[in-house]
XYZ file of N, CA and C in Angstrom:
450
model
N 54.964 -60.806 60.764
C 54.009 -61.837 60.886
C 52.824 -61.553 61.143
N 51.762 -62.022 60.780
C 50.389 -61.683 61.232
C 49.992 -62.760 62.063
N 49.308 -62.489 63.226
C 48.860 -63.276 64.281
C 49.663 -63.098 65.527
N 50.808 -62.658 65.452
C 51.783 -62.520 67.043
C 51.767 -61.034 66.990
N 51.636 -60.962 68.542
C 51.764 -59.423 69.052
C 52.872 -58.827 69.131
N 52.756 -57.606 68.787
C 54.134 -56.971 68.477
C 54.461 -56.042 69.285
N 55.513 -55.038 69.501
C 55.411 -54.128 70.257
C 56.820 -52.940 69.718
N 56.349 -52.003 70.070
C 57.323 -50.891 69.423
C 57.359 -50.024 70.519
N 58.684 -49.292 70.896
C 58.841 -48.547 72.194
C 59.522 -47.593 71.551
N 59.574 -46.221 72.056
C 60.564 -44.785 71.835
C 60.206 -44.484 73.252
N 61.631 -43.446 73.527
C 61.816 -42.779 74.628
C 62.250 -41.352 74.360
N 61.477 -40.360 74.716
C 61.893 -38.669 74.477
C 62.206 -38.114 75.689
N 63.385 -37.502 76.014
C 63.401 -36.462 77.100
C 62.485 -35.511 77.188
N 62.000 -34.964 78.403
C 60.944 -33.963 78.285
C 61.636 -33.101 79.078
N 62.309 -31.834 78.625
C 62.667 -30.816 79.563
C 61.697 -30.081 80.457
N 60.343 -30.204 79.837
C 59.406 -29.200 80.365
C 58.968 -29.945 81.803
N 58.969 -31.415 81.947
C 58.715 -31.758 83.318
C 57.722 -32.698 82.976
N 57.759 -34.141 83.421
C 56.826 -35.223 83.197
C 55.642 -34.972 83.685
N 55.558 -34.366 85.195
C 54.503 -34.026 85.774
C 53.381 -33.137 84.681
N 54.187 -32.303 83.844
C 53.255 -31.188 83.225
C 52.779 -32.348 82.225
N 53.321 -32.988 81.603
C 53.244 -33.873 80.366
C 51.862 -34.616 80.609
N 52.083 -35.113 81.762
C 51.113 -36.270 82.268
C 49.826 -35.408 82.690
N 49.915 -34.358 83.246
C 48.929 -33.543 83.859
C 48.039 -33.189 82.276
N 48.802 -32.943 81.224
C 48.315 -32.361 79.711
C 47.389 -33.620 79.168
N 48.129 -34.436 79.174
C 47.270 -35.604 78.556
C 46.114 -35.931 79.370
N 46.746 -36.671 80.422
C 45.361 -37.297 81.369
C 44.335 -36.078 81.675
N 44.310 -34.881 81.707
C 43.495 -34.463 81.973
C 42.975 -33.285 81.497
N 43.718 -32.768 80.287
C 43.470 -31.916 79.164
C 43.663 -32.295 77.773
N 43.611 -33.364 77.307
C 43.919 -33.785 75.850
C 42.765 -32.965 75.016
N 41.953 -32.228 75.417
C 41.016 -31.963 74.243
C 41.724 -30.449 74.077
N 42.887 -29.848 74.720
C 43.214 -28.728 74.182
C 44.641 -28.832 73.340
N 44.840 -30.305 72.735
C 45.836 -30.566 71.896
C 45.324 -29.844 70.320
N 44.366 -29.852 69.896
C 43.985 -29.111 68.661
C 44.789 -27.906 68.784
N 44.772 -27.152 69.951
C 45.375 -25.717 69.867
C 47.078 -26.048 70.304
N 47.526 -26.791 70.758
C 48.808 -27.027 70.834
C 49.618 -27.690 69.832
N 48.909 -28.871 69.315
C 49.449 -29.423 67.860
C 48.429 -29.754 67.013
N 48.183 -28.243 66.280
C 46.804 -28.395 65.533
C 47.363 -29.164 63.894
N 48.681 -29.407 64.052
C 49.138 -30.212 62.642
C 48.855 -31.613 63.056
N 48.882 -31.926 64.305
C 48.595 -33.330 64.605
C 47.261 -33.766 65.306
N 46.844 -32.850 65.700
C 45.194 -33.334 66.347
C 44.610 -32.111 65.905
N 43.162 -32.548 65.298
C 42.347 -31.940 64.921
C 41.076 -31.477 66.176
N 40.828 -32.788 66.851
C 39.926 -32.729 68.109
C 40.150 -33.739 68.980
N 39.934 -33.686 70.371
C 39.814 -34.626 71.154
C 38.399 -34.437 71.945
N 37.378 -35.541 71.811
C 35.990 -35.482 72.560
C 35.858 -36.588 73.461
N 35.337 -36.291 74.413
C 34.956 -36.978 75.384
C 33.666 -37.710 75.155
N 33.883 -39.041 74.824
C 32.390 -39.724 74.664
C 31.649 -40.283 75.630
N 32.299 -40.766 76.666
C 31.636 -41.328 78.153
C 33.100 -41.113 78.933
N 32.256 -40.896 80.036
C 33.080 -40.569 81.607
C 33.757 -39.286 81.549
N 34.700 -39.010 82.131
C 35.444 -37.561 82.123
C 37.052 -37.987 81.997
N 37.434 -36.819 81.311
C 39.036 -37.049 81.263
C 40.070 -37.155 82.591
N 40.502 -37.829 82.212
C 41.605 -37.951 83.444
C 41.129 -39.181 84.335
N 39.971 -39.801 83.945
C 39.631 -41.216 84.670
C 39.372 -42.450 84.033
N 39.837 -43.592 84.806
C 39.845 -44.786 83.754
C 38.541 -45.249 83.680
N 38.165 -45.786 82.194
C 37.432 -46.271 81.941
C 36.603 -45.300 80.873
N 37.011 -43.986 81.052
C 36.419 -42.917 79.848
C 36.688 -43.472 78.793
N 35.970 -42.603 77.841
C 35.905 -43.327 76.259
C 36.153 -41.872 75.469
N 37.116 -41.504 74.918
C 37.828 -40.483 73.970
C 37.838 -40.883 72.589
N 37.578 -39.846 71.847
C 37.662 -40.054 70.353
C 38.805 -38.904 69.901
N 39.626 -39.190 69.276
C 40.762 -38.495 68.482
C 40.483 -38.403 66.966
N 40.282 -36.871 66.613
C 40.261 -36.633 65.041
C 41.524 -36.081 64.815
N 42.870 -36.971 64.162
C 44.011 -36.883 64.183
C 44.408 -36.537 62.582
N 45.779 -36.095 62.639
C 46.649 -36.230 60.878
C 47.739 -37.227 61.099
N 47.730 -37.964 60.491
C 48.916 -38.831 60.232
C 49.324 -38.984 58.713
N 50.508 -38.714 58.519
C 51.050 -38.844 57.304
C 50.507 -37.978 56.384
N 49.767 -36.674 56.711
C 48.798 -36.011 55.489
C 47.329 -36.693 55.669
N 47.359 -37.589 56.139
C 45.738 -38.208 56.435
C 45.095 -37.897 57.629
N 43.836 -37.543 57.343
C 43.098 -37.330 58.623
C 42.422 -38.667 58.991
N 42.338 -39.150 60.242
C 41.993 -40.024 60.893
C 41.095 -39.902 62.203
N 40.425 -41.270 62.606
C 39.906 -41.151 64.005
C 40.155 -42.439 64.633
N 40.332 -42.233 65.948
C 40.794 -42.994 67.028
C 39.747 -43.047 68.225
N 39.117 -44.101 68.436
C 38.319 -44.171 69.379
C 38.871 -45.067 70.834
N 39.075 -44.544 71.686
C 39.758 -45.403 72.911
C 39.259 -45.352 73.950
N 39.677 -46.549 74.967
C 39.071 -46.492 76.470
C 40.429 -46.294 77.081
N 40.075 -45.346 77.993
C 41.670 -44.915 78.871
C 41.703 -45.639 80.016
N 42.963 -45.745 80.708
C 43.305 -46.320 81.994
C 44.227 -45.264 82.290
N 43.978 -44.697 83.375
C 45.047 -43.857 84.291
C 45.671 -44.300 85.450
N 46.733 -44.257 85.379
C 47.579 -44.414 86.779
C 48.342 -43.512 87.224
N 47.695 -42.679 88.325
C 48.847 -41.215 88.348
C 49.904 -41.695 89.143
N 49.955 -42.818 89.696
C 51.205 -43.498 90.785
C 52.582 -43.228 89.675
N 51.994 -44.015 88.560
C 53.384 -44.255 87.699
C 53.265 -43.044 86.445
N 52.436 -42.288 86.499
C 52.134 -41.245 85.626
C 52.065 -41.872 84.166
N 51.485 -42.564 84.239
C 50.598 -43.742 82.980
C 49.423 -43.440 82.711
N 49.088 -43.331 81.237
C 48.051 -43.665 80.360
C 47.753 -44.493 79.523
N 47.339 -45.588 79.576
C 46.735 -46.615 78.675
C 45.499 -46.009 77.603
N 45.915 -46.272 76.092
C 44.854 -45.972 75.185
C 44.635 -46.951 74.578
N 43.264 -48.007 74.788
C 43.002 -49.031 74.106
C 42.080 -48.853 73.157
N 42.735 -49.266 71.899
C 41.715 -48.635 70.742
C 40.396 -49.594 70.468
N 39.348 -48.924 70.329
C 38.292 -49.725 69.986
C 37.399 -49.284 69.149
N 37.845 -48.363 68.580
C 37.484 -48.019 66.967
C 38.111 -46.780 66.266
N 38.133 -46.921 64.895
C 38.820 -46.012 64.365
C 39.509 -46.625 63.070
N 40.242 -45.627 62.502
C 41.107 -46.138 61.173
C 42.365 -47.091 61.367
N 42.791 -46.778 62.542
C 43.835 -47.746 62.798
C 43.435 -49.502 62.865
N 42.336 -49.643 63.576
C 41.667 -50.795 63.555
C 41.222 -51.590 62.317
N 41.502 -50.863 60.992
C 41.338 -51.541 59.758
C 42.743 -52.057 59.524
N 43.793 -51.629 59.705
C 45.126 -52.218 59.571
C 45.357 -53.380 60.836
N 45.144 -53.039 61.872
C 45.699 -53.912 63.147
C 44.470 -54.455 63.892
N 44.448 -55.766 64.027
C 43.604 -56.730 64.982
C 43.169 -55.935 66.411
N 44.343 -55.326 66.775
C 44.217 -54.726 67.971
C 45.595 -53.754 68.413
N 45.250 -52.868 69.263
C 46.321 -51.749 69.616
C 46.160 -51.018 70.644
N 47.287 -50.886 71.041
C 47.041 -50.311 72.935
C 48.254 -49.679 72.683
N 48.161 -48.253 72.908
C 49.358 -47.083 72.915
C 49.367 -46.657 74.349
N 50.592 -46.532 75.145
C 50.599 -46.325 76.305
C 51.984 -45.557 76.786
N 51.955 -44.439 77.419
C 52.741 -43.767 77.802
C 52.852 -43.560 79.055
N 54.392 -43.738 79.830
C 54.443 -43.360 80.932
C 55.781 -42.315 81.087
N 55.737 -41.923 82.117
C 56.992 -40.879 82.717
C 58.042 -41.631 83.590
N 59.244 -41.658 83.121
C 60.214 -41.931 84.628
C 61.194 -40.605 84.634
N 62.178 -40.877 85.716
C 62.725 -39.894 85.949
C 64.143 -40.334 86.327
N 65.253 -40.286 85.400
C 66.695 -40.991 85.425
C 67.731 -39.710 85.516
N 68.473 -39.847 86.654
C 69.578 -38.572 86.866
C 69.124 -37.239 86.752
N 67.701 -37.106 87.074
C 67.151 -35.815 87.259
C 66.538 -35.384 85.779
N 66.540 -36.365 84.757
C 66.041 -36.030 83.830
C 64.635 -36.702 83.401
N 63.436 -35.746 82.946
C 62.209 -36.759 82.688
C 62.096 -37.436 81.309
N 61.808 -38.842 81.324
C 61.681 -39.097 80.038
C 60.212 -39.867 79.828
N 59.691 -39.604 78.713
C 58.432 -39.867 78.074
C 58.721 -41.242 77.184
N 58.071 -42.597 77.838
C 58.095 -43.513 77.001
C 57.036 -44.050 76.412
N 56.799 -43.985 74.968
C 55.666 -44.540 74.305
C 56.012 -45.753 73.955
N 54.949 -46.621 73.822
C 54.841 -48.012 73.950
C 53.635 -48.064 73.179
N 54.045 -49.008 71.471
C 52.326 -49.568 71.031
C 52.720 -50.911 70.996
N 51.486 -51.652 71.628
C 51.362 -53.239 71.390
C 50.163 -53.288 70.536
N 50.682 -54.041 69.762
C 49.494 -54.416 68.413
C 49.653 -55.460 67.852
N 48.874 -56.248 67.065
C 48.614 -57.155 66.182
C 48.429 -56.988 64.752
N 49.221 -57.575 63.945
C 49.075 -57.461 62.614
C 47.700 -58.115 61.880
N 46.902 -57.625 60.949
C 45.557 -58.366 60.701
C 46.483 -59.284 59.613
N 47.296 -58.939 58.764
C 47.972 -59.861 57.676
C 49.505 -59.566 57.886
N 50.364 -60.400 56.890
C 51.561 -60.101 56.949
C 52.058 -58.769 55.785
N 51.001 -58.534 55.180
C 51.323 -57.491 54.037
C 51.003 -56.068 54.795
N 50.537 -56.029 56.249
C 50.357 -54.993 56.825
C 51.612 -54.223 57.268
N 52.129 -53.003 57.434
C 53.192 -52.139 57.739
C 53.055 -52.311 59.301
N 54.259 -52.195 60.081
C 54.435 -52.322 61.689
C 54.004 -50.726 61.587
N 53.367 -50.441 62.718
C 52.952 -48.631 62.904
C 54.266 -47.994 63.350
N 54.989 -48.143 62.586
C 56.374 -47.143 62.696
C 56.167 -45.807 62.655
N 55.117 -45.477 61.535
C 54.680 -44.151 61.569
C 53.846 -43.495 62.593
N 53.222 -44.300 63.290
C 52.304 -43.989 64.674
C 53.363 -44.057 65.579
N 54.724 -44.827 65.947
C 55.328 -44.517 66.863
C 55.982 -43.061 66.426
N 56.636 -42.477 65.428
C 56.974 -41.182 65.112
C 56.076 -40.217 65.197
N 54.625 -40.581 65.086
C 53.672 -39.702 65.243
C 53.975 -38.899 66.994
N 54.274 -40.089 67.701
C 54.132 -39.853 69.172
C 55.330 -39.319 69.646
N 56.562 -39.411 69.055
C 57.808 -38.691 69.342
C 57.764 -37.269 68.676
N 56.955 -36.972 67.515
C 56.941 -35.629 67.360
C 55.775 -34.557 68.079
N 54.743 -35.519 68.591
C 53.824 -34.824 69.358
C 54.417 -34.551 70.335
N 55.307 -35.189 71.108
C 56.019 -35.065 72.537
C 56.731 -33.770 72.123
N 57.792 -33.805 71.352
C 58.362 -32.584 71.109
C 57.571 -31.404 70.849
N 56.705 -31.444 69.967
C 55.752 -30.159 69.910
C 55.051 -29.690 70.959
N 54.832 -30.634 71.650
C 54.135 -30.100 73.253
C 55.253 -29.539 73.873
N 56.581 -29.916 73.949
C 57.339 -29.227 74.797
C 57.768 -27.984 74.076
N 57.767 -27.588 72.681
C 58.021 -26.550 72.190
C 57.034 -25.583 72.369
N 55.599 -25.927 72.517
C 54.489 -25.240 73.180
C 54.736 -24.384 74.527
N 55.192 -25.380 75.420
C 55.176 -24.959 76.765
C 56.365 -24.112 76.932
N 57.520 -24.398 75.944
C 58.630 -23.413 76.120
C 58.400 -21.985 75.372
N 57.620 -22.181 74.365
C 57.030 -20.823 73.558
C 58.122 -20.538 72.731
């Protein structure tokens, strides 16, 4: 239903360590075109510094075989091992009134989990929910882990 906020959430166990994951995404997202070339073509700093709240980054990505661009303002919380990516431009804002993608790391029973949350609002009732975007982040997380373990 258009006009109401929606949310999708997924959680992935990350054997390579939540601290490693957080450091890579918060501080070094510009390396993902080498780590996950099938998903990330580039990550460019537009304003500020990587890993700093208020910075603006632009991703060039591939989702379901289609190239796209996402421009985001980031908010970094080192204590929670969390980064919030607020969409301010790009292809996804053609489908959604707004979109915020958040990940955070939590540890339960000695296992680190990466939780991805997508908060969004549909432009109209015909717009699909961004399940493909959530699946993208699940696969992205698994590709990072596979890269670390080589």
